[in-house]
Amino acid sequence: MTIHIGANPGDIAETVLMPGDPYRAKWAALNFLKDATLVNEVRGMLGYTGMWNGNRVTIQGSGMGMPSLSIYANELITQYNAQTLIRIGSCGGMQPQVGIRDIIIAMTASTITSPSSGVLREINFAPAADWSLLRAAVAAAEAKGATTHIGGIYSSDVFYSERPDLDEQLTRHGILGVEMEAAELYTLAARHKRRALAILTVSDHLQTGEALPAEDRERSFGDMVEIALHAAFTNS
Ligand code: HPA
């Protein structure tokens, strides 16, 4: 047990999928894993461990935002020995060619600030995905026929942006989408020499104002779970 995760030592697999929403963790575990067992319910941040294609997997909610993700990722890495951490979540599209329901695989995640800013101080660190996971996820997404974009995203501290000028600069510099967790996940993985990746579905679009209808969210989420599982267990 750690402060925020009630699992016993050994209850957590080396491969962890991390949706922001704990109920998504439950849905994914019950729909994609065999013998899924609840391993955490502290603060309702559900985590399940089960089997996929003979491989042990944990699906643990991260909560919203980098401070929340940082707590769970730190404990998973330092206390439970998680080696591969894949965020599966949603993002807002920031480019005209990026459509609702498309998948974004984040090569890099830019930020203004993250929980690691106090560690890195004057360094403009470039949080980057693990190459072997990135490559395997791209192959899995292409095999599925999913419309996929690969490139830089922006990890924000706010969902409700008051900075249209900032969004405009990010778009101008080719940022594909905005979400709230990946930069800290990539930074922690770099610090602890683990593998990390973020796979995102575009749920809304900053320029067009379009949003994914609720009934479509489940299917798009299922695609990401499958891509993440294939990526995690592709030998590189
Ligand atoms: N902004 C920030 N995070 C998000 C968004 C957004 O528009 N959509 C999904 N996650």
mmCIF file of N, CA and C and ligand atoms in Angstrom, residues 87 89-94 154-161 177-181 200-206 217, ligand 1:
data_model
loop_
_atom_site.group_PDB
_atom_site.id
_atom_site.type_symbol
_atom_site.label_atom_id
_atom_site.label_comp_id
_atom_site.label_asym_id
_atom_site.label_seq_id
_atom_site.Cartn_x
_atom_site.Cartn_y
_atom_site.Cartn_z
ATOM 1 N N ARG A 87 -0.678 6.547 -21.134
ATOM 2 C CA ARG A 87 -1.895 7.337 -20.898
ATOM 3 C C ARG A 87 -2.854 7.125 -22.065
ATOM 4 N N GLY A 89 -6.420 8.859 -23.190
ATOM 5 C CA GLY A 89 -7.302 9.938 -22.764
ATOM 6 C C GLY A 89 -7.843 10.720 -23.933
ATOM 7 N N SER A 90 -8.394 11.877 -23.611
ATOM 8 C CA SER A 90 -8.970 12.717 -24.656
ATOM 9 C C SER A 90 -8.182 14.015 -24.755
ATOM 10 N N CYS A 91 -8.375 14.698 -25.869
ATOM 11 C CA CYS A 91 -7.703 15.987 -26.048
ATOM 12 C C CYS A 91 -8.550 16.877 -26.941
ATOM 13 N N GLY A 92 -8.218 18.151 -26.930
ATOM 14 C CA GLY A 92 -8.857 19.110 -27.820
ATOM 15 C C GLY A 92 -7.995 19.287 -29.061
ATOM 16 N N GLY A 93 -8.606 19.209 -30.241
ATOM 17 C CA GLY A 93 -7.858 19.369 -31.491
ATOM 18 C C GLY A 93 -7.441 20.819 -31.697
ATOM 19 N N MET A 94 -6.240 21.017 -32.254
ATOM 20 C CA MET A 94 -5.727 22.378 -32.459
ATOM 21 C C MET A 94 -5.277 22.664 -33.884
ATOM 22 N N TYR A 154 0.203 19.720 -26.385
ATOM 23 C CA TYR A 154 0.422 20.672 -25.304
ATOM 24 C C TYR A 154 -0.303 20.170 -24.061
ATOM 25 N N SER A 155 0.412 20.101 -22.939
ATOM 26 C CA SER A 155 -0.193 19.703 -21.664
ATOM 27 C C SER A 155 -0.438 20.961 -20.849
ATOM 28 N N SER A 156 -1.712 21.247 -20.627
ATOM 29 C CA SER A 156 -2.127 22.498 -19.984
ATOM 30 C C SER A 156 -2.521 22.251 -18.535
ATOM 31 N N ASP A 157 -2.484 23.290 -17.733
ATOM 32 C CA ASP A 157 -3.006 23.203 -16.369
ATOM 33 C C ASP A 157 -4.471 23.595 -16.299
ATOM 34 N N VAL A 158 -4.998 24.092 -17.410
ATOM 35 C CA VAL A 158 -6.398 24.525 -17.387
ATOM 36 C C VAL A 158 -7.177 23.906 -18.539
ATOM 37 N N PHE A 159 -8.405 23.536 -18.277
ATOM 38 C CA PHE A 159 -9.306 23.108 -19.350
ATOM 39 C C PHE A 159 -9.935 24.348 -19.990
ATOM 40 N N TYR A 160 -10.278 25.312 -19.131
ATOM 41 C CA TYR A 160 -10.943 26.521 -19.623
ATOM 42 C C TYR A 160 -9.896 27.612 -19.829
ATOM 43 N N SER A 161 -9.360 27.639 -21.046
ATOM 44 C CA SER A 161 -8.266 28.565 -21.343
ATOM 45 C C SER A 161 -8.769 30.000 -21.442
ATOM 46 N N GLY A 177 -2.814 18.968 -30.448
ATOM 47 C CA GLY A 177 -3.943 18.966 -29.521
ATOM 48 C C GLY A 177 -3.513 19.340 -28.122
ATOM 49 N N VAL A 178 -4.504 19.596 -27.279
ATOM 50 C CA VAL A 178 -4.242 19.990 -25.889
ATOM 51 C C VAL A 178 -4.926 19.013 -24.932
ATOM 52 N N GLU A 179 -4.169 18.622 -23.920
ATOM 53 C CA GLU A 179 -4.735 17.797 -22.835
ATOM 54 C C GLU A 179 -4.043 18.241 -21.547
ATOM 55 N N MET A 180 -4.081 17.446 -20.483
ATOM 56 C CA MET A 180 -3.633 17.983 -19.202
ATOM 57 C C MET A 180 -2.703 17.072 -18.387
ATOM 58 N N GLU A 181 -2.133 16.039 -19.006
ATOM 59 C CA GLU A 181 -1.347 15.074 -18.203
ATOM 60 C C GLU A 181 -0.019 14.606 -18.807
ATOM 61 N N LEU A 200 -4.281 9.594 -27.548
ATOM 62 C CA LEU A 200 -5.420 10.466 -27.240
ATOM 63 C C LEU A 200 -6.460 10.427 -28.348
ATOM 64 N N THR A 201 -7.715 10.519 -27.954
ATOM 65 C CA THR A 201 -8.795 10.711 -28.938
ATOM 66 C C THR A 201 -9.203 12.173 -28.903
ATOM 67 N N VAL A 202 -9.418 12.744 -30.069
ATOM 68 C CA VAL A 202 -9.853 14.142 -30.139
ATOM 69 C C VAL A 202 -11.341 14.194 -29.772
ATOM 70 N N SER A 203 -11.625 14.787 -28.618
ATOM 71 C CA SER A 203 -13.019 14.815 -28.124
ATOM 72 C C SER A 203 -13.694 16.153 -28.394
ATOM 73 N N ASP A 204 -12.882 17.170 -28.646
ATOM 74 C CA ASP A 204 -13.446 18.487 -28.960
ATOM 75 C C ASP A 204 -12.416 19.237 -29.799
ATOM 76 N N HIS A 205 -12.861 20.330 -30.412
ATOM 77 C CA HIS A 205 -11.934 21.053 -31.291
ATOM 78 C C HIS A 205 -11.944 22.534 -30.964
ATOM 79 N N LEU A 206 -10.773 23.068 -30.690
ATOM 80 C CA LEU A 206 -10.688 24.456 -30.238
ATOM 81 C C LEU A 206 -11.109 25.453 -31.305
ATOM 82 N N ARG A 217 -18.159 8.246 -27.467
ATOM 83 C CA ARG A 217 -16.918 8.270 -26.686
ATOM 84 C C ARG A 217 -16.436 6.882 -26.334
HETATM 85 N N1 HPA B 1 -8.420 21.246 -23.227
HETATM 86 C C1 HPA B 1 -7.727 20.617 -22.274
HETATM 87 N N2 HPA B 1 -7.838 19.321 -22.036
HETATM 88 C C2 HPA B 1 -8.706 18.617 -22.787
HETATM 89 C C3 HPA B 1 -9.446 19.216 -23.789
HETATM 90 C C4 HPA B 1 -9.296 20.593 -24.022
HETATM 91 O O1 HPA B 1 -9.940 21.176 -24.908
HETATM 92 N N3 HPA B 1 -10.228 18.258 -24.350
HETATM 93 C C5 HPA B 1 -9.963 17.111 -23.697
HETATM 94 N N4 HPA B 1 -9.033 17.320 -22.762
#
